[in-house]
mmCIF file of C-alpha atoms in Angstrom:
data_model
loop_
_atom_site.group_PDB
_atom_site.id
_atom_site.type_symbol
_atom_site.label_atom_id
_atom_site.label_comp_id
_atom_site.label_asym_id
_atom_site.label_seq_id
_atom_site.Cartn_x
_atom_site.Cartn_y
_atom_site.Cartn_z
ATOM 1 C CA MET A 1 0.232 -43.695 25.659
ATOM 2 C CA GLY A 2 3.562 -42.075 26.226
ATOM 3 C CA PHE A 3 1.727 -38.552 26.527
ATOM 4 C CA LYS A 4 -0.609 -39.850 29.009
ATOM 5 C CA LYS A 5 2.224 -41.122 31.129
ATOM 6 C CA TYR A 6 3.972 -37.874 30.956
ATOM 7 C CA GLU A 7 0.716 -36.115 32.093
ATOM 8 C CA GLU A 8 0.216 -38.475 35.020
ATOM 9 C CA GLY A 9 3.906 -38.013 36.147
ATOM 10 C CA THR A 10 3.445 -34.331 35.840
ATOM 11 C CA LYS A 11 0.362 -34.355 38.099
ATOM 12 C CA LYS A 12 2.155 -36.549 40.595
ATOM 13 C CA GLU A 13 5.089 -34.228 40.736
ATOM 14 C CA GLU A 14 2.669 -31.196 41.279
ATOM 15 C CA GLU A 15 0.923 -33.119 44.170
ATOM 16 C CA VAL A 16 4.375 -33.719 45.794
ATOM 17 C CA LEU A 17 5.316 -30.025 45.382
ATOM 18 C CA VAL A 18 1.915 -28.975 46.974
ATOM 19 C CA GLU A 19 2.495 -31.548 49.916
ATOM 20 C CA GLU A 20 5.943 -30.307 50.416
ATOM 21 C CA GLU A 21 4.717 -26.575 50.471
ATOM 22 C CA THR A 22 1.711 -27.576 52.835
ATOM 23 C CA LYS A 23 4.306 -29.442 55.121
ATOM 24 C CA LYS A 24 6.655 -26.263 55.169
ATOM 25 C CA GLU A 25 3.795 -24.202 56.107
ATOM 26 C CA GLU A 26 2.755 -26.321 58.861
ATOM 27 C CA GLN A 27 6.245 -26.430 60.179
ATOM 28 C CA LYS A 28 6.332 -22.812 60.111
ATOM 29 C CA LYS A 29 3.189 -22.426 61.877
ATOM 30 C CA GLU A 30 4.226 -24.992 64.645
ATOM 31 C CA TYR A 31 7.447 -23.130 65.086
ATOM 32 C CA ILE A 32 5.857 -19.899 65.695
ATOM 33 C CA ASN A 33 3.177 -21.288 67.897
ATOM 34 C CA ASN A 34 5.748 -22.956 70.102
ATOM 35 C CA LEU A 35 7.787 -19.631 70.170
ATOM 36 C CA ILE A 36 4.508 -17.945 71.216
ATOM 37 C CA GLU A 37 3.952 -20.418 74.024
ATOM 38 C CA GLU A 38 7.462 -20.156 75.320
ATOM 39 C CA ASN A 39 7.403 -16.339 75.322
ATOM 40 C CA THR A 40 4.053 -16.203 76.856
ATOM 41 C CA ARG A 41 5.621 -18.294 79.797
ATOM 42 C CA ILE A 42 8.406 -15.801 80.188
ATOM 43 C CA SER A 43 6.188 -12.866 79.999
ATOM 44 C CA GLU A 44 3.795 -14.299 82.765
ATOM 45 C CA GLU A 45 6.871 -14.790 84.946
ATOM 46 C CA GLU A 46 8.060 -11.177 84.605
ATOM 47 C CA ASN A 47 4.472 -9.885 85.223
ATOM 48 C CA LYS A 48 4.886 -11.317 88.669
ATOM 49 C CA GLN A 49 7.523 -8.741 89.549
ATOM 50 C CA GLU A 50 6.642 -6.112 92.157
ATOM 51 C CA LYS A 51 5.699 -2.627 90.986
ATOM 52 C CA THR A 52 8.299 -0.022 91.080
ATOM 53 C CA ILE A 53 7.733 3.309 92.691
ATOM 54 C CA ASP A 54 6.816 4.959 89.569
ATOM 55 C CA GLU A 55 4.649 2.149 88.591
ATOM 56 C CA GLU A 56 2.912 2.226 92.007
ATOM 57 C CA LYS A 57 2.240 5.822 91.466
ATOM 58 C CA VAL A 58 0.725 5.503 87.977
ATOM 59 C CA TYR A 59 -1.318 2.538 89.192
ATOM 60 C CA LYS A 60 -2.873 4.565 92.144
ATOM 61 C CA ASP A 61 -3.575 7.690 89.955
ATOM 62 C CA VAL A 62 -5.340 5.652 87.236
ATOM 63 C CA GLU A 63 -7.213 3.617 89.956
ATOM 64 C CA LEU A 64 -8.391 6.927 91.480
ATOM 65 C CA ALA A 65 -9.495 8.160 87.952
ATOM 66 C CA ARG A 66 -11.364 4.926 87.296
ATOM 67 C CA PHE A 67 -12.931 4.808 90.778
ATOM 68 C CA ASN A 68 -14.299 8.246 90.322
ATOM 69 C CA TYR A 69 -15.639 7.286 86.828
ATOM 70 C CA ASN A 70 -17.375 4.047 88.262
ATOM 71 C CA LYS A 71 -19.000 6.311 90.990
ATOM 72 C CA ILE A 72 -20.605 8.301 88.329
ATOM 73 C CA LEU A 73 -21.677 5.090 86.385
ATOM 74 C CA LYS A 74 -23.294 3.698 89.577
ATOM 75 C CA LYS A 75 -25.079 6.866 90.337
ATOM 76 C CA TRP A 76 -26.607 7.166 86.970
ATOM 77 C CA LYS A 77 -27.629 3.346 87.113
ATOM 78 C CA ILE A 78 -29.455 4.014 90.312
ATOM 79 C CA LEU A 79 -31.097 7.171 88.983
ATOM 80 C CA GLY A 80 -32.046 5.244 85.743
ATOM 81 C CA ILE A 81 -33.741 2.542 87.832
ATOM 82 C CA CYS A 82 -35.528 5.099 90.048
ATOM 83 C CA SER A 83 -36.617 7.097 87.058
ATOM 84 C CA SER A 84 -37.925 3.950 85.320
ATOM 85 C CA CYS A 85 -39.732 2.657 88.478
ATOM 86 C CA PHE A 86 -41.349 6.136 88.904
ATOM 87 C CA GLY A 87 -42.478 6.381 85.258
ATOM 88 C CA ILE A 88 -43.817 2.926 85.462
ATOM 89 C CA ALA A 89 -45.550 3.564 88.685
ATOM 90 C CA LEU A 90 -47.280 6.586 87.095
ATOM 91 C CA MET A 91 -48.461 4.597 84.155
ATOM 92 C CA VAL A 92 -49.760 1.846 86.405
ATOM 93 C CA VAL A 93 -51.769 4.514 88.291
ATOM 94 C CA ALA A 94 -52.985 5.961 85.088
ATOM 95 C CA MET A 95 -54.081 2.483 83.842
ATOM 96 C CA VAL A 96 -55.935 1.766 87.177
ATOM 97 C CA LEU A 97 -57.781 5.202 87.106
ATOM 98 C CA PHE A 98 -58.580 4.724 83.542
ATOM 99 C CA PHE A 99 -60.329 1.355 84.049
ATOM 100 C CA ALA A 100 -61.734 2.150 87.367
ATOM 101 C CA PHE A 101 -63.340 5.353 86.364
ATOM 102 C CA LYS A 102 -63.661 4.922 82.579
ATOM 103 C CA ASP A 103 -66.947 6.744 82.450
ATOM 104 C CA ASN A 104 -65.482 9.749 84.358
ATOM 105 C CA GLN A 105 -63.947 12.027 81.544
ATOM 106 C CA ALA A 106 -62.022 14.210 84.076
ATOM 107 C CA VAL A 107 -60.441 11.099 85.740
ATOM 108 C CA THR A 108 -59.699 9.745 82.128
ATOM 109 C CA ILE A 109 -57.856 12.856 81.337
ATOM 110 C CA VAL A 110 -55.957 12.702 84.486
ATOM 111 C CA ALA A 111 -54.907 9.206 83.701
ATOM 112 C CA LEU A 112 -53.738 10.188 80.398
ATOM 113 C CA VAL A 113 -51.580 13.014 81.700
ATOM 114 C CA LEU A 114 -50.112 10.770 84.333
ATOM 115 C CA CYS A 115 -49.117 8.242 81.620
ATOM 116 C CA VAL A 116 -47.685 10.976 79.443
ATOM 117 C CA LEU A 117 -45.840 12.336 82.376
ATOM 118 C CA GLY A 118 -44.332 8.898 83.119
ATOM 119 C CA ILE A 119 -43.015 8.487 79.651
ATOM 120 C CA ILE A 120 -41.595 12.233 79.576
ATOM 121 C CA ALA A 121 -39.954 11.638 82.863
ATOM 122 C CA MET A 122 -38.166 8.429 81.581
ATOM 123 C CA GLY A 123 -37.189 10.134 78.324
ATOM 124 C CA VAL A 124 -35.773 13.331 80.099
ATOM 125 C CA VAL A 125 -33.696 11.237 82.541
ATOM 126 C CA SER A 126 -32.436 9.170 79.682
ATOM 127 C CA VAL A 127 -31.395 12.086 77.558
ATOM 128 C CA ILE A 128 -29.546 13.855 80.404
ATOM 129 C CA LYS A 129 -27.876 10.521 81.504
ATOM 130 C CA ASN A 130 -26.515 9.544 78.105
ATOM 131 C CA LYS A 131 -25.337 13.337 77.668
ATOM 132 C CA ASP A 132 -23.544 13.378 80.895
ATOM 133 C CA LEU A 133 -22.083 9.797 80.682
ATOM 134 C CA LYS A 134 -20.621 10.634 77.286
ATOM 135 C CA LYS A 135 -18.938 13.782 78.714
ATOM 136 C CA LYS A 136 -17.661 11.994 81.773
ATOM 137 C CA ALA A 137 -16.426 9.021 79.776
ATOM 138 C CA LEU A 138 -14.394 11.339 77.464
ATOM 139 C CA ASN A 139 -12.937 13.045 80.555
ATOM 140 C CA TYR A 140 -11.974 9.752 82.021
ATOM 141 C CA VAL A 141 -10.432 8.584 78.794
ATOM 142 C CA ASN A 142 -8.399 11.887 78.508
ATOM 143 C CA GLU A 143 -7.292 11.709 82.065
ATOM 144 C CA TYR A 144 -6.166 8.038 81.734
ATOM 145 C CA PHE A 145 -4.049 8.904 78.554
ATOM 146 C CA VAL A 146 -2.446 11.968 80.354
ATOM 147 C CA ILE A 147 -1.592 9.879 83.451
ATOM 148 C CA THR A 148 -0.169 6.976 81.304
ATOM 149 C CA ASN A 149 1.715 8.991 78.775
ATOM 150 C CA LYS A 150 3.561 10.888 81.519
ATOM 151 C CA PHE A 151 4.851 7.583 82.813
ATOM 152 C CA ILE A 152 5.613 5.968 79.380
ATOM 153 C CA TYR A 153 7.445 9.082 78.110
ATOM 154 C CA SER A 154 9.007 10.081 81.439
ATOM 155 C CA ASP A 155 12.564 9.545 80.033
ATOM 156 C CA ASP A 156 14.775 12.544 79.507
ATOM 157 C CA LYS A 157 15.385 11.675 75.909
ATOM 158 C CA PHE A 158 11.840 12.713 75.177
ATOM 159 C CA SER A 159 10.636 16.304 75.359
ATOM 160 C CA ASN A 160 7.752 18.522 74.482
ATOM 161 C CA VAL A 161 5.229 15.740 75.035
ATOM 162 C CA GLN A 162 1.637 16.763 74.058
ATOM 163 C CA TYR A 163 -1.416 14.550 74.109
ATOM 164 C CA LEU A 164 -3.952 15.799 71.577
ATOM 165 C CA ALA A 165 -7.302 14.498 72.439
ATOM 166 C CA ASP A 166 -9.062 15.736 69.287
ATOM 167 C CA THR A 167 -6.417 14.729 66.628
ATOM 168 C CA GLN A 168 -6.130 11.510 64.787
ATOM 169 C CA TYR A 169 -3.371 9.823 62.673
ATOM 170 C CA SER A 170 -4.203 10.547 58.992
ATOM 171 C CA ASP A 171 -5.149 7.620 56.541
ATOM 172 C CA GLU A 172 -2.585 8.956 53.989
ATOM 173 C CA ALA A 173 0.233 8.616 56.412
ATOM 174 C CA PHE A 174 -0.539 5.126 57.251
ATOM 175 C CA LYS A 175 -1.002 4.271 53.552
ATOM 176 C CA ASN A 176 2.139 5.817 52.452
ATOM 177 C CA ALA A 177 4.085 3.541 54.942
ATOM 178 C CA HIS A 178 3.118 0.844 52.289
ATOM 179 C CA LEU A 179 2.628 -1.840 54.784
ATOM 180 C CA TYR A 180 -0.793 -3.157 53.849
ATOM 181 C CA LYS A 181 -2.724 -2.676 50.492
ATOM 182 C CA GLY A 182 -6.307 -1.972 50.303
ATOM 183 C CA ILE A 183 -6.620 0.126 53.570
ATOM 184 C CA HIS A 184 -10.101 1.639 53.649
ATOM 185 C CA ASP A 185 -9.699 3.938 56.662
ATOM 186 C CA THR A 186 -8.096 4.351 60.015
ATOM 187 C CA LYS A 187 -9.309 5.014 63.491
ATOM 188 C CA SER A 188 -6.978 6.255 66.195
ATOM 189 C CA ARG A 189 -6.777 7.729 69.578
ATOM 190 C CA ASN A 190 -4.162 8.750 72.180
ATOM 191 C CA TYR A 191 -2.391 10.815 69.609
ATOM 192 C CA VAL A 192 0.935 12.266 71.159
ATOM 193 C CA THR A 193 3.399 14.469 69.674
ATOM 194 C CA LEU A 194 7.077 14.851 71.104
ATOM 195 C CA ASP A 195 10.508 15.456 70.346
ATOM 196 C CA TYR A 196 13.215 12.733 70.141
ATOM 197 C CA LYS A 197 16.703 13.681 69.568
ATOM 198 C CA ASP A 198 15.759 16.913 67.794
ATOM 199 C CA ARG A 199 13.182 15.119 65.593
ATOM 200 C CA SER A 200 9.505 15.017 65.543
ATOM 201 C CA LEU A 201 7.928 11.922 66.941
ATOM 202 C CA VAL A 202 4.211 10.842 66.743
ATOM 203 C CA SER A 203 2.575 7.975 68.511
ATOM 204 C CA CYS A 204 -0.965 6.675 68.646
ATOM 205 C CA ASP A 205 -3.214 3.710 69.164
ATOM 206 C CA ILE A 206 -4.492 2.885 65.834
ATOM 207 C CA SER A 207 -6.718 0.543 63.908
ATOM 208 C CA ALA A 208 -6.252 0.296 60.138
ATOM 209 C CA ASN A 209 -9.074 -1.283 58.260
ATOM 210 C CA VAL A 210 -9.895 -3.004 55.157
ATOM 211 C CA LEU A 211 -13.421 -3.537 53.764
ATOM 212 C CA VAL A 212 -14.630 -7.118 54.023
ATOM 213 C CA LYS A 213 -18.123 -7.816 52.705
ATOM 214 C CA GLY A 214 -18.868 -4.089 53.072
ATOM 215 C CA ARG A 215 -17.773 -4.065 56.783
ATOM 216 C CA THR A 216 -14.445 -2.655 58.172
ATOM 217 C CA SER A 217 -12.123 -5.338 59.559
ATOM 218 C CA PRO A 218 -8.689 -4.330 61.168
ATOM 219 C CA MET A 219 -5.557 -5.300 59.365
ATOM 220 C CA PHE A 220 -3.498 -3.686 62.091
ATOM 221 C CA LEU A 221 -4.480 -2.890 65.727
ATOM 222 C CA GLY A 222 -1.917 -1.557 68.129
ATOM 223 C CA LYS A 223 0.564 1.253 68.780
ATOM 224 C CA LEU A 224 2.260 3.041 65.961
ATOM 225 C CA TYR A 225 5.289 5.299 66.199
ATOM 226 C CA CYS A 226 6.304 7.602 63.406
ATOM 227 C CA LEU A 227 9.657 9.634 63.385
ATOM 228 C CA GLU A 228 10.479 12.195 60.769
ATOM 229 C CA ARG A 229 13.775 11.616 58.917
ATOM 230 C CA LYS A 230 14.013 14.901 57.275
ATOM 231 C CA HIS A 231 13.408 18.210 59.220
ATOM 232 C CA GLU A 232 11.974 20.010 56.294
ATOM 233 C CA GLU A 233 9.037 17.587 55.920
ATOM 234 C CA ALA A 234 5.794 18.929 57.356
ATOM 235 C CA LYS A 235 4.512 16.834 60.253
ATOM 236 C CA GLU A 236 0.960 18.016 59.594
ATOM 237 C CA ILE A 237 0.562 15.257 56.977
ATOM 238 C CA LEU A 238 0.387 12.817 59.788
ATOM 239 C CA GLU A 239 -2.667 14.487 61.418
ATOM 240 C CA LYS A 240 -6.191 14.124 60.518
ATOM 241 C CA LYS A 241 -9.004 16.147 62.051
ATOM 242 C CA GLU A 242 -12.381 14.594 62.898
ATOM 243 C CA GLY A 243 -14.401 13.920 59.651
ATOM 244 C CA GLU A 244 -11.407 14.807 57.372
ATOM 245 C CA GLN A 245 -10.654 12.571 54.477
ATOM 246 C CA THR A 246 -7.015 12.070 53.212
ATOM 247 C CA GLU A 247 -5.515 10.695 50.102
ATOM 248 C CA ALA A 248 -2.290 8.520 49.795
ATOM 249 C CA THR A 249 0.176 8.222 46.954
ATOM 250 C CA ASP A 250 0.919 4.832 45.160
ATOM 251 C CA ILE A 251 4.507 5.806 44.378
ATOM 252 C CA LYS A 252 6.932 3.544 46.234
ATOM 253 C CA LYS A 253 10.325 5.488 46.310
ATOM 254 C CA ASP A 254 13.193 3.938 48.268
ATOM 255 C CA VAL A 255 10.821 1.925 50.526
ATOM 256 C CA ILE A 256 11.965 -0.741 53.024
ATOM 257 C CA ILE A 257 9.275 -2.699 54.956
ATOM 258 C CA PHE A 258 9.870 -5.536 57.412
ATOM 259 C CA GLN A 259 7.685 -7.788 59.600
ATOM 260 C CA LEU A 260 8.407 -9.813 62.664
ATOM 261 C CA LYS A 261 5.972 -12.616 62.015
ATOM 262 C CA GLY A 262 3.373 -13.608 64.681
ATOM 263 C CA GLY A 263 0.718 -16.384 65.032
ATOM 264 C CA ASP A 264 -2.760 -16.967 63.536
ATOM 265 C CA LEU A 265 -3.826 -13.312 64.425
ATOM 266 C CA SER A 266 -0.900 -11.833 62.536
ATOM 267 C CA ARG A 267 -1.705 -10.331 59.083
ATOM 268 C CA PRO A 268 1.261 -10.567 56.558
ATOM 269 C CA ILE A 269 2.337 -7.307 55.099
ATOM 270 C CA ASP A 270 1.213 -7.333 51.533
ATOM 271 C CA ASP A 271 1.820 -3.925 49.949
ATOM 272 C CA VAL A 272 4.813 -5.304 48.199
ATOM 273 C CA GLU A 273 4.169 -4.561 44.494
ATOM 274 C CA GLY A 274 7.374 -3.175 42.971
ATOM 275 C CA LEU A 275 9.497 -4.390 45.973
ATOM 276 C CA GLU A 276 11.883 -7.186 46.034
ATOM 277 C CA LYS A 277 11.920 -9.860 48.777
ATOM 278 C CA ILE A 278 15.272 -9.268 50.330
ATOM 279 C CA ASP A 279 15.019 -11.858 53.099
ATOM 280 C CA GLU A 280 12.573 -14.273 54.745
ATOM 281 C CA THR A 281 12.813 -16.810 57.551
ATOM 282 C CA ASN A 282 10.301 -18.390 59.753
ATOM 283 C CA THR A 283 10.251 -15.405 61.947
ATOM 284 C CA TYR A 284 10.684 -12.347 59.835
ATOM 285 C CA VAL A 285 10.293 -11.018 56.212
ATOM 286 C CA LEU A 286 12.005 -8.072 54.518
ATOM 287 C CA TYR A 287 11.011 -6.310 51.262
ATOM 288 C CA SER A 288 12.543 -3.183 49.586
ATOM 289 C CA ASN A 289 13.388 -1.351 46.441
ATOM 290 C CA ASN A 290 16.003 0.891 48.171
ATOM 291 C CA LYS A 291 19.502 0.109 46.959
ATOM 292 C CA LYS A 292 20.803 0.972 50.211
ATOM 293 C CA CYS A 293 18.570 -1.494 51.952
ATOM 294 C CA LYS A 294 21.260 -3.776 53.467
ATOM 295 C CA LYS A 295 23.202 -0.760 54.700
ATOM 296 C CA ILE A 296 20.200 0.889 56.416
ATOM 297 C CA PHE A 297 18.452 -2.399 57.712
ATOM 298 C CA ASN A 298 21.734 -4.001 58.766
ATOM 299 C CA ALA A 299 22.406 -6.705 61.377
ATOM 300 C CA LYS A 300 22.122 -4.320 64.266
ATOM 301 C CA VAL A 301 18.626 -3.242 63.252
ATOM 302 C CA LEU A 302 17.537 -6.850 62.672
ATOM 303 C CA SER A 303 18.891 -7.975 65.970
ATOM 304 C CA THR A 304 16.940 -5.206 67.762
ATOM 305 C CA CYS A 305 13.631 -6.126 65.812
ATOM 306 C CA MET A 306 14.287 -9.785 66.927
ATOM 307 C CA ALA A 307 14.361 -8.567 70.567
ATOM 308 C CA PHE A 308 10.758 -7.936 70.404
ATOM 309 C CA ARG A 309 8.967 -10.867 72.298
ATOM 310 C CA ILE A 310 6.162 -12.260 70.180
ATOM 311 C CA ASP A 311 3.616 -13.834 72.618
ATOM 312 C CA LYS A 312 -0.117 -13.857 73.154
ATOM 313 C CA THR A 313 0.125 -10.151 74.075
ATOM 314 C CA LEU A 314 2.295 -8.981 71.190
ATOM 315 C CA ILE A 315 0.930 -10.215 67.964
ATOM 316 C CA ASP A 316 3.650 -9.039 65.488
ATOM 317 C CA VAL A 317 5.792 -5.927 64.641
ATOM 318 C CA VAL A 318 5.941 -3.986 61.317
ATOM 319 C CA ILE A 319 8.299 -1.378 60.188
ATOM 320 C CA SER A 320 8.431 0.857 57.191
ATOM 321 C CA ILE A 321 11.202 3.117 56.245
ATOM 322 C CA THR A 322 10.816 5.810 53.587
ATOM 323 C CA ASN A 323 12.809 8.886 52.699
ATOM 324 C CA GLU A 324 10.416 10.852 54.989
ATOM 325 C CA TYR A 325 9.595 8.575 57.941
ATOM 326 C CA ILE A 326 10.402 5.608 60.005
ATOM 327 C CA THR A 327 7.118 3.978 61.043
ATOM 328 C CA ILE A 328 6.963 1.244 63.662
ATOM 329 C CA GLY A 329 3.893 -0.608 64.421
ATOM 330 C CA ILE A 330 3.480 -2.940 67.312
ATOM 331 C CA ASP A 331 0.285 -5.007 67.030
ATOM 332 C CA TYR A 332 -1.078 -5.742 70.445
ATOM 333 C CA ALA A 333 -3.959 -7.983 71.555
ATOM 334 C CA ASP A 334 -7.227 -6.247 72.008
ATOM 335 C CA ASP A 335 -7.430 -6.377 75.835
ATOM 336 C CA PHE A 336 -3.713 -4.855 76.006
ATOM 337 C CA ILE A 337 -4.731 -1.440 74.600
ATOM 338 C CA SER A 338 -8.190 -1.493 76.268
ATOM 339 C CA ILE A 339 -8.949 1.309 78.944
ATOM 340 C CA PRO A 340 -9.836 -0.168 82.155
ATOM 341 C CA VAL A 341 -13.283 0.512 83.479
ATOM 342 C CA GLU A 342 -14.700 -2.489 85.315
ATOM 343 C CA SER A 343 -11.405 -4.346 85.728
ATOM 344 C CA GLU A 344 -8.481 -3.235 87.790
ATOM 345 C CA THR A 345 -5.602 -1.181 86.108
ATOM 346 C CA ASN A 346 -2.989 -3.617 84.603
ATOM 347 C CA VAL A 347 0.376 -2.056 85.188
ATOM 348 C CA GLN A 348 1.988 -4.814 83.199
ATOM 349 C CA THR A 349 0.543 -3.360 80.025
ATOM 350 C CA LEU A 350 2.197 -0.054 80.798
ATOM 351 C CA ARG A 351 5.530 -1.702 81.725
ATOM 352 C CA ARG A 352 5.460 -3.736 78.525
ATOM 353 C CA THR A 353 4.730 -0.629 76.426
ATOM 354 C CA LYS A 354 7.538 1.256 77.970
ATOM 355 C CA LYS A 355 9.853 -1.639 77.348
ATOM 356 C CA ASP A 356 8.938 -2.118 73.800
ATOM 357 C CA LEU A 357 9.310 1.577 73.281
ATOM 358 C CA GLU A 358 13.069 1.323 74.264
ATOM 359 C CA LEU A 359 13.513 -1.121 71.263
ATOM 360 C CA VAL A 360 11.618 1.413 69.201
ATOM 361 C CA THR A 361 14.044 4.152 69.818
ATOM 362 C CA GLU A 362 16.960 1.865 69.371
ATOM 363 C CA ILE A 363 15.772 1.087 65.762
ATOM 364 C CA PHE A 364 15.246 4.809 65.070
ATOM 365 C CA ASP A 365 18.765 5.432 66.202
ATOM 366 C CA PHE A 366 20.394 2.686 64.180
ATOM 367 C CA VAL A 367 18.419 3.491 61.058
ATOM 368 C CA ASN A 368 19.267 7.173 61.365
ATOM 369 C CA GLU A 369 22.958 6.235 61.881
ATOM 370 C CA ASN A 370 23.067 3.870 58.950
ATOM 371 C CA SER A 371 21.389 6.435 56.713
ATOM 372 C CA LYS A 372 24.222 8.927 57.022
#
């Protein structure tokens, strides 16, 4: 009897603990959601600000490129409709001739020829259209990134800015940041190399994916900035050419990883095996196996990280500090990093990117200073 009472008491204690943990998680979620709502309101007010001269220029340049691309889209849409109508008309004529003069062999042959010509005409136009649109779309994307990167990296502290259209961020480099485990592959675009305070900096728009039921699903989707910490490190490890496969290392040496938490869309950093949880609150978490973690990731770095505004646009912020690189990822909403085609250019996205980049460079500066 006594054992049974003890067993029942243990179950009740476990249930109470589960309820308490559930309540804590709900409170955390409510706190984050309230923070997101308040920050979104602030962001919306800031978005009402008038464009600066530089913002007006980049807006007009992008809109001109978008207008020219849309003209091509409309042209091919009209040509596509015309070719379809022409092809269908030929086939209708062919069918009429075939049934009206089915006993006439010559007319039957003509009907068949007209039918084949109609199909060929539509096929040829479709092939030419798809080939031309693919080329024009690539030209527009490249033009968009050239224009916007010139605006984003216009500050004098950046130099040797180069947009490399055919280069992607390597899977290996992302995995070696030790932010998320189980990364299957990465897809990136807008790969930019530049110099920041005599160090090589790389930025790109990237999707880091895991496999879920045989299909890829993004763990991270946003902008990535990676600054070298040692000049002798070869920056080529960051680059991946089209179709190239790269491998990562499982060795975690002097790693610091941090996440400024977000709402439901935020994916918690989880490549934490071998790392100690240094600190965690409702808004951030910090892991490391670096003995100098608190010196490197001090109050100044944390304060700068907290200055990022988590809202409906900025999902979360992740940071990795290794002996070789400082990697900062800003997870944005899908529409934030989309390229405008049908919709008008949103200058607020460029303004926000530039503002967040200021915080990124501040973190770079503090970490490098604290590492001396």
